[in-house]
mmCIF file of C-alpha atoms in Angstrom:
data_model
loop_
_atom_site.group_PDB
_atom_site.id
_atom_site.type_symbol
_atom_site.label_atom_id
_atom_site.label_comp_id
_atom_site.label_asym_id
_atom_site.label_seq_id
_atom_site.Cartn_x
_atom_site.Cartn_y
_atom_site.Cartn_z
ATOM 1 C CA MET A 985 -43.390 28.438 79.753
ATOM 2 C CA THR A 986 -43.486 29.271 76.367
ATOM 3 C CA ASP A 987 -40.322 31.603 75.097
ATOM 4 C CA GLN A 988 -41.628 34.117 72.869
ATOM 5 C CA GLN A 989 -38.400 34.716 70.846
ATOM 6 C CA GLY A 990 -37.929 38.347 68.647
ATOM 7 C CA SER A 991 -36.794 38.618 65.038
ATOM 8 C CA PRO A 992 -32.859 39.122 65.065
ATOM 9 C CA ASP A 993 -31.344 42.454 64.211
ATOM 10 C CA GLN A 994 -29.642 41.445 61.265
ATOM 11 C CA LEU A 995 -25.742 43.736 61.443
ATOM 12 C CA PRO A 996 -22.704 42.871 58.585
ATOM 13 C CA ALA A 997 -19.565 41.488 60.271
ATOM 14 C CA GLU A 998 -17.108 44.419 58.615
ATOM 15 C CA LYS A 999 -13.598 45.051 58.885
ATOM 16 C CA GLY A 1000 -13.085 46.118 62.318
ATOM 17 C CA GLN A 1001 -16.002 44.696 64.222
ATOM 18 C CA GLY A 1002 -13.880 40.725 63.909
ATOM 19 C CA GLY A 1003 -13.038 40.870 61.199
ATOM 20 C CA ALA A 1004 -14.694 39.197 58.151
ATOM 21 C CA GLY A 1005 -16.792 36.356 58.655
ATOM 22 C CA ALA A 1006 -17.385 38.047 62.667
ATOM 23 C CA SER A 1007 -20.025 36.817 64.485
ATOM 24 C CA TYR A 1008 -21.794 38.665 67.511
ATOM 25 C CA LYS A 1009 -25.233 36.821 69.301
ATOM 26 C CA LEU A 1010 -26.636 38.284 72.102
ATOM 27 C CA THR A 1011 -29.486 37.110 74.050
ATOM 28 C CA ILE A 1012 -32.171 38.956 75.717
ATOM 29 C CA PHE A 1013 -34.532 37.646 78.623
ATOM 30 C CA GLU A 1014 -37.340 39.524 80.258
ATOM 31 C CA LEU A 1015 -36.669 37.940 83.921
ATOM 32 C CA GLU A 1016 -33.255 37.571 86.232
ATOM 33 C CA ASN A 1017 -32.082 34.040 85.475
ATOM 34 C CA PHE A 1018 -32.859 33.336 82.083
ATOM 35 C CA ARG A 1019 -36.869 33.229 82.114
ATOM 36 C CA GLY A 1020 -39.657 35.073 80.256
ATOM 37 C CA LYS A 1021 -39.533 36.505 76.950
ATOM 38 C CA LYS A 1022 -36.559 35.706 74.882
ATOM 39 C CA VAL A 1023 -34.629 38.344 71.752
ATOM 40 C CA GLU A 1024 -31.682 37.270 70.392
ATOM 41 C CA LEU A 1025 -29.973 40.039 68.432
ATOM 42 C CA SER A 1026 -27.221 39.354 65.642
ATOM 43 C CA GLY A 1027 -26.057 43.448 65.594
ATOM 44 C CA GLU A 1028 -27.325 46.680 67.328
ATOM 45 C CA CYS A 1029 -30.258 47.112 68.391
ATOM 46 C CA LYS A 1030 -31.061 51.082 68.925
ATOM 47 C CA ASP A 1031 -34.332 50.359 71.405
ATOM 48 C CA VAL A 1032 -34.645 46.707 72.755
ATOM 49 C CA LEU A 1033 -37.166 48.105 74.744
ATOM 50 C CA GLU A 1034 -39.266 48.360 71.406
ATOM 51 C CA LYS A 1035 -39.412 43.974 71.773
ATOM 52 C CA THR A 1036 -39.459 43.833 75.450
ATOM 53 C CA GLN A 1037 -40.361 45.157 79.136
ATOM 54 C CA LYS A 1038 -37.285 45.167 80.304
ATOM 55 C CA VAL A 1039 -34.014 43.401 80.308
ATOM 56 C CA GLY A 1040 -34.030 40.592 83.376
ATOM 57 C CA SER A 1041 -30.671 38.854 82.021
ATOM 58 C CA ILE A 1042 -28.763 38.498 79.450
ATOM 59 C CA ILE A 1043 -26.147 35.380 77.108
ATOM 60 C CA VAL A 1044 -23.236 36.762 74.807
ATOM 61 C CA GLU A 1045 -23.076 33.235 72.644
ATOM 62 C CA SER A 1046 -20.477 35.799 70.521
ATOM 63 C CA GLY A 1047 -18.936 39.264 71.517
ATOM 64 C CA PRO A 1048 -18.329 40.883 72.250
ATOM 65 C CA TRP A 1049 -20.826 43.507 72.901
ATOM 66 C CA ILE A 1050 -22.320 47.393 75.358
ATOM 67 C CA GLY A 1051 -25.144 47.670 76.296
ATOM 68 C CA PHE A 1052 -26.357 51.369 76.890
ATOM 69 C CA GLU A 1053 -28.453 52.811 79.525
ATOM 70 C CA HIS A 1054 -30.632 55.454 77.356
ATOM 71 C CA PRO A 1055 -31.433 53.996 73.548
ATOM 72 C CA ARG A 1056 -29.742 54.678 70.391
ATOM 73 C CA PHE A 1057 -26.690 54.504 72.478
ATOM 74 C CA ALA A 1058 -26.798 56.866 75.299
ATOM 75 C CA GLY A 1059 -26.386 57.370 78.850
ATOM 76 C CA GLU A 1060 -23.971 54.329 80.669
ATOM 77 C CA LYS A 1061 -22.196 51.478 79.329
ATOM 78 C CA PHE A 1062 -21.947 48.506 79.693
ATOM 79 C CA VAL A 1063 -19.083 45.811 78.405
ATOM 80 C CA LEU A 1064 -20.861 42.957 77.658
ATOM 81 C CA GLU A 1065 -17.445 39.977 77.208
ATOM 82 C CA LYS A 1066 -18.541 36.082 76.502
ATOM 83 C CA GLY A 1067 -20.139 34.547 80.032
ATOM 84 C CA GLU A 1068 -24.151 34.438 81.010
ATOM 85 C CA TYR A 1069 -25.711 37.615 83.334
ATOM 86 C CA PRO A 1070 -28.612 36.450 84.711
ATOM 87 C CA ARG A 1071 -28.838 39.339 87.156
ATOM 88 C CA TRP A 1072 -27.766 43.329 86.748
ATOM 89 C CA SER A 1073 -25.564 43.440 89.274
ATOM 90 C CA THR A 1074 -23.692 40.621 87.276
ATOM 91 C CA TRP A 1075 -23.002 43.629 84.364
ATOM 92 C CA THR A 1076 -22.748 46.513 86.655
ATOM 93 C CA ASN A 1077 -21.726 47.518 91.265
ATOM 94 C CA CYS A 1078 -23.517 50.702 90.247
ATOM 95 C CA GLN A 1079 -26.201 50.064 92.086
ATOM 96 C CA SER A 1080 -28.609 53.923 90.796
ATOM 97 C CA HIS A 1081 -27.690 52.673 86.851
ATOM 98 C CA TYR A 1082 -27.844 49.811 85.921
ATOM 99 C CA CYS A 1083 -31.065 49.406 83.382
ATOM 100 C CA LEU A 1084 -30.019 48.537 79.851
ATOM 101 C CA SER A 1085 -31.693 49.439 76.286
ATOM 102 C CA SER A 1086 -29.591 49.305 73.002
ATOM 103 C CA PHE A 1087 -26.837 47.722 72.249
ATOM 104 C CA ARG A 1088 -24.288 47.248 69.693
ATOM 105 C CA PRO A 1089 -20.828 44.800 68.843
ATOM 106 C CA LEU A 1090 -17.934 46.177 70.345
ATOM 107 C CA LYS A 1091 -15.037 45.950 67.917
ATOM 108 C CA VAL A 1092 -12.492 44.678 68.238
ATOM 109 C CA ASP A 1093 -9.438 45.262 65.715
ATOM 110 C CA SER A 1094 -6.236 43.052 66.647
ATOM 111 C CA ALA A 1095 -5.428 40.876 69.813
ATOM 112 C CA ASP A 1096 -2.724 42.664 70.905
ATOM 113 C CA HIS A 1097 -3.253 45.315 73.542
ATOM 114 C CA LYS A 1098 -1.668 48.462 73.805
ATOM 115 C CA LEU A 1099 -3.114 51.837 75.323
ATOM 116 C CA HIS A 1100 -1.430 55.310 76.560
ATOM 117 C CA LEU A 1101 -2.631 57.336 79.007
ATOM 118 C CA PHE A 1102 -1.964 61.410 78.920
ATOM 119 C CA GLU A 1103 -2.175 63.531 82.269
ATOM 120 C CA ASN A 1104 -3.915 66.661 80.520
ATOM 121 C CA ALA A 1105 -6.024 67.152 77.251
ATOM 122 C CA GLY A 1106 -4.759 67.065 73.472
ATOM 123 C CA PHE A 1107 -2.109 64.222 74.719
ATOM 124 C CA GLU A 1108 -0.074 66.728 77.227
ATOM 125 C CA GLY A 1109 1.039 65.977 80.009
ATOM 126 C CA ARG A 1110 2.427 62.620 81.925
ATOM 127 C CA LYS A 1111 2.081 59.489 79.536
ATOM 128 C CA MET A 1112 1.458 55.732 80.390
ATOM 129 C CA GLU A 1113 2.123 52.966 78.520
ATOM 130 C CA ILE A 1114 -0.254 49.300 79.193
ATOM 131 C CA VAL A 1115 1.179 46.618 76.891
ATOM 132 C CA ASP A 1116 -1.028 43.503 76.950
ATOM 133 C CA ASP A 1117 -1.669 43.592 80.777
ATOM 134 C CA ASP A 1118 -4.482 44.966 83.142
ATOM 135 C CA VAL A 1119 -4.551 47.779 85.532
ATOM 136 C CA PRO A 1120 -6.575 47.155 88.752
ATOM 137 C CA SER A 1121 -4.902 50.356 90.026
ATOM 138 C CA LEU A 1122 -3.035 53.802 88.123
ATOM 139 C CA TRP A 1123 -1.876 54.542 92.330
ATOM 140 C CA ALA A 1124 -0.033 51.470 92.430
ATOM 141 C CA TYR A 1125 2.058 51.128 88.836
ATOM 142 C CA GLY A 1126 2.639 55.182 89.843
ATOM 143 C CA PHE A 1127 1.252 56.926 87.835
ATOM 144 C CA GLN A 1128 -2.534 59.171 89.429
ATOM 145 C CA ASP A 1129 -5.831 58.977 88.455
ATOM 146 C CA ARG A 1130 -6.402 61.782 86.417
ATOM 147 C CA VAL A 1131 -6.197 61.206 82.864
ATOM 148 C CA ALA A 1132 -7.995 63.700 80.167
ATOM 149 C CA SER A 1133 -6.470 62.115 77.004
ATOM 150 C CA ALA A 1134 -6.036 58.240 75.543
ATOM 151 C CA LYS A 1135 -4.737 56.408 71.878
ATOM 152 C CA ALA A 1136 -5.493 53.292 71.709
ATOM 153 C CA ILE A 1137 -3.446 52.170 69.441
ATOM 154 C CA ASN A 1138 -4.428 47.827 69.849
ATOM 155 C CA GLY A 1139 -7.450 45.864 71.188
ATOM 156 C CA THR A 1140 -9.851 46.974 73.165
ATOM 157 C CA TRP A 1141 -10.024 48.606 76.428
ATOM 158 C CA VAL A 1142 -12.484 49.353 79.844
ATOM 159 C CA GLY A 1143 -11.758 52.101 81.618
ATOM 160 C CA TYR A 1144 -13.183 52.585 85.352
ATOM 161 C CA MET A 1145 -13.287 55.271 87.851
ATOM 162 C CA TYR A 1146 -11.980 53.848 90.735
ATOM 163 C CA PRO A 1147 -9.422 51.133 91.443
ATOM 164 C CA GLY A 1148 -10.784 47.099 90.864
ATOM 165 C CA TYR A 1149 -12.813 47.953 87.814
ATOM 166 C CA ARG A 1150 -15.485 49.479 89.895
ATOM 167 C CA GLY A 1151 -17.415 52.860 89.424
ATOM 168 C CA ARG A 1152 -18.163 53.668 85.796
ATOM 169 C CA GLN A 1153 -16.875 52.442 82.473
ATOM 170 C CA TYR A 1154 -15.718 53.690 80.127
ATOM 171 C CA VAL A 1155 -14.486 52.795 76.265
ATOM 172 C CA PHE A 1156 -11.580 52.707 73.904
ATOM 173 C CA GLU A 1157 -12.634 51.137 71.244
ATOM 174 C CA HIS A 1158 -8.896 51.472 68.700
ATOM 175 C CA GLY A 1159 -8.394 55.454 68.397
ATOM 176 C CA ASP A 1160 -7.040 58.680 69.509
ATOM 177 C CA PHE A 1161 -9.233 60.844 72.381
ATOM 178 C CA LYS A 1162 -8.039 63.357 73.197
ATOM 179 C CA HIS A 1163 -10.470 65.128 75.664
ATOM 180 C CA TRP A 1164 -12.380 62.836 78.236
ATOM 181 C CA ASN A 1165 -15.809 63.526 76.746
ATOM 182 C CA ASP A 1166 -14.492 62.199 73.660
ATOM 183 C CA TRP A 1167 -15.537 58.832 76.033
ATOM 184 C CA GLY A 1168 -18.281 59.487 77.998
ATOM 185 C CA ALA A 1169 -16.820 61.391 80.739
ATOM 186 C CA THR A 1170 -17.664 65.073 82.589
ATOM 187 C CA ALA A 1171 -14.347 64.744 84.588
ATOM 188 C CA PRO A 1172 -11.148 63.197 83.540
ATOM 189 C CA GLN A 1173 -10.845 60.348 86.662
ATOM 190 C CA ILE A 1174 -10.237 56.937 85.576
ATOM 191 C CA GLN A 1175 -8.699 54.192 88.446
ATOM 192 C CA SER A 1176 -7.961 51.123 86.612
ATOM 193 C CA VAL A 1177 -8.165 49.658 82.835
ATOM 194 C CA ARG A 1178 -8.430 45.801 81.706
ATOM 195 C CA ARG A 1179 -8.148 44.246 78.151
ATOM 196 C CA VAL A 1180 -11.910 43.837 76.382
ATOM 197 C CA ARG A 1181 -11.259 39.401 75.605
ATOM 198 C CA ASP A 1182 -13.422 36.373 75.369
ATOM 199 C CA MET A 1183 -14.788 35.665 78.520
ATOM 200 C CA GLN A 1184 -15.154 31.925 77.079
ATOM 201 C CA TRP A 1185 -12.418 30.608 80.165
ATOM 202 C CA HIS A 1186 -14.287 32.697 82.824
ATOM 203 C CA LYS A 1187 -16.716 32.514 85.369
ATOM 204 C CA ARG A 1188 -17.030 35.926 86.244
ATOM 205 C CA GLY A 1189 -20.518 37.493 86.214
ATOM 206 C CA CYS A 1190 -21.787 34.140 86.315
ATOM 207 C CA PHE A 1191 -24.434 34.007 89.288
ATOM 208 C CA ILE A 1192 -24.644 30.903 91.247
ATOM 209 C CA ALA A 1193 -27.178 30.367 93.831
ATOM 210 C CA THR A 1194 -26.463 29.055 97.009
ATOM 211 C CA THR A 1195 -28.385 25.688 98.025
ATOM 212 C CA PRO A 1196 -29.664 26.430 101.279
ATOM 213 C CA ASN A 1197 -28.915 23.269 104.063
ATOM 214 C CA PRO A 1198 -31.132 20.587 105.013
ATOM 215 C CA ASN A 1199 -32.530 20.017 108.101
ATOM 216 C CA PRO A 1200 -30.543 18.277 110.024
ATOM 217 C CA ASN A 1201 -32.499 14.962 110.945
ATOM 218 C CA PRO A 1202 -33.690 15.176 114.847
ATOM 219 C CA LYS A 1203 -32.283 12.932 117.396
ATOM 220 C CA PRO A 1204 -34.099 9.443 119.105
ATOM 221 C CA LYS A 1205 -35.426 10.332 121.863
ATOM 222 C CA PRO A 1206 -32.892 8.269 123.619
ATOM 223 C CA THR A 1207 -35.668 5.111 125.053
ATOM 224 C CA PRO A 1208 -36.338 5.203 129.769
ATOM 225 C CA ASN A 1209 -34.406 2.811 131.201
ATOM 226 C CA PRO A 1210 -36.875 0.760 133.578
ATOM 227 C CA ASN A 1211 -34.494 0.223 136.486
ATOM 228 C CA PRO A 1212 -32.738 3.379 136.579
ATOM 229 C CA VAL A 1213 -29.839 3.644 139.085
ATOM 230 C CA PRO A 1214 -29.280 5.777 141.832
ATOM 231 C CA ASN A 1215 -26.478 8.184 141.448
ATOM 232 C CA PRO A 1216 -23.220 7.239 143.285
ATOM 233 C CA THR A 1217 -22.220 9.723 145.534
ATOM 234 C CA PRO A 1218 -19.636 12.447 143.409
ATOM 235 C CA ASN A 1219 -16.518 12.796 145.107
ATOM 236 C CA PRO A 1220 -16.680 16.293 146.727
ATOM 237 C CA LYS A 1221 -12.990 17.102 146.283
ATOM 238 C CA PRO A 1222 -11.741 15.002 143.151
ATOM 239 C CA SER A 1223 -8.323 14.768 142.127
ATOM 240 C CA PRO A 1224 -6.623 16.253 139.167
ATOM 241 C CA ASN A 1225 -6.140 14.860 136.036
ATOM 242 C CA THR A 1226 -2.160 14.961 135.346
ATOM 243 C CA LYS A 1227 -2.458 15.077 131.779
ATOM 244 C CA SER A 1228 -4.547 18.370 131.190
ATOM 245 C CA GLN A 1229 -1.700 19.928 134.052
ATOM 246 C CA THR A 1230 0.060 23.402 132.523
ATOM 247 C CA GLN A 1231 4.059 22.225 132.279
ATOM 248 C CA PRO A 1232 5.412 25.015 134.150
#
């Protein structure tokens, strides 16, 4: 099958998008496992469904990117770092929301990472500072799951509703978020956060199909003995095997 390739959407690299000379490239395939019609993006795309019927798999050659559930950057967000995503379950663990309709490059302002989380809106209440680390559970680090405001001091972060980086994703690019609505949430709940990094050396998200085990070779049929010897009469009371007896 010959792939049909769409024209790349161009977006010039600006400060805040990786700096001067930064490049972004994302390839969308209509079918799973990188098959079917192919569309390449190098900048934001408000409605990819104008170029292809659906998004079945993705390869991020340089990024990172954000995919959105609906056109014009609306709906649930999905962070797409460098790597391969051969089917929808590799970019989300939520089976109710997995469609992607629009994309844009994810801004990265620094290689350093610092994030402040606050219990209440307007940067009030208890505060948690996270520096150059991933936190799979806020509870495990002595902080509650109520996060009503945040400040992304350095780097780019993604928060999750549930521990272990599961559930709905919330993106924190450099800036202040005075209310949970500012990051697209309907409730002040975050239970895990991690840094957004280049995944060139990581294989998370790669779906590798297992190879089925080959059928074992059938055992050859035994050759019948033309002169069979009758079995001797077994000993009705065999002597016990002393080697296998349990010692008291």
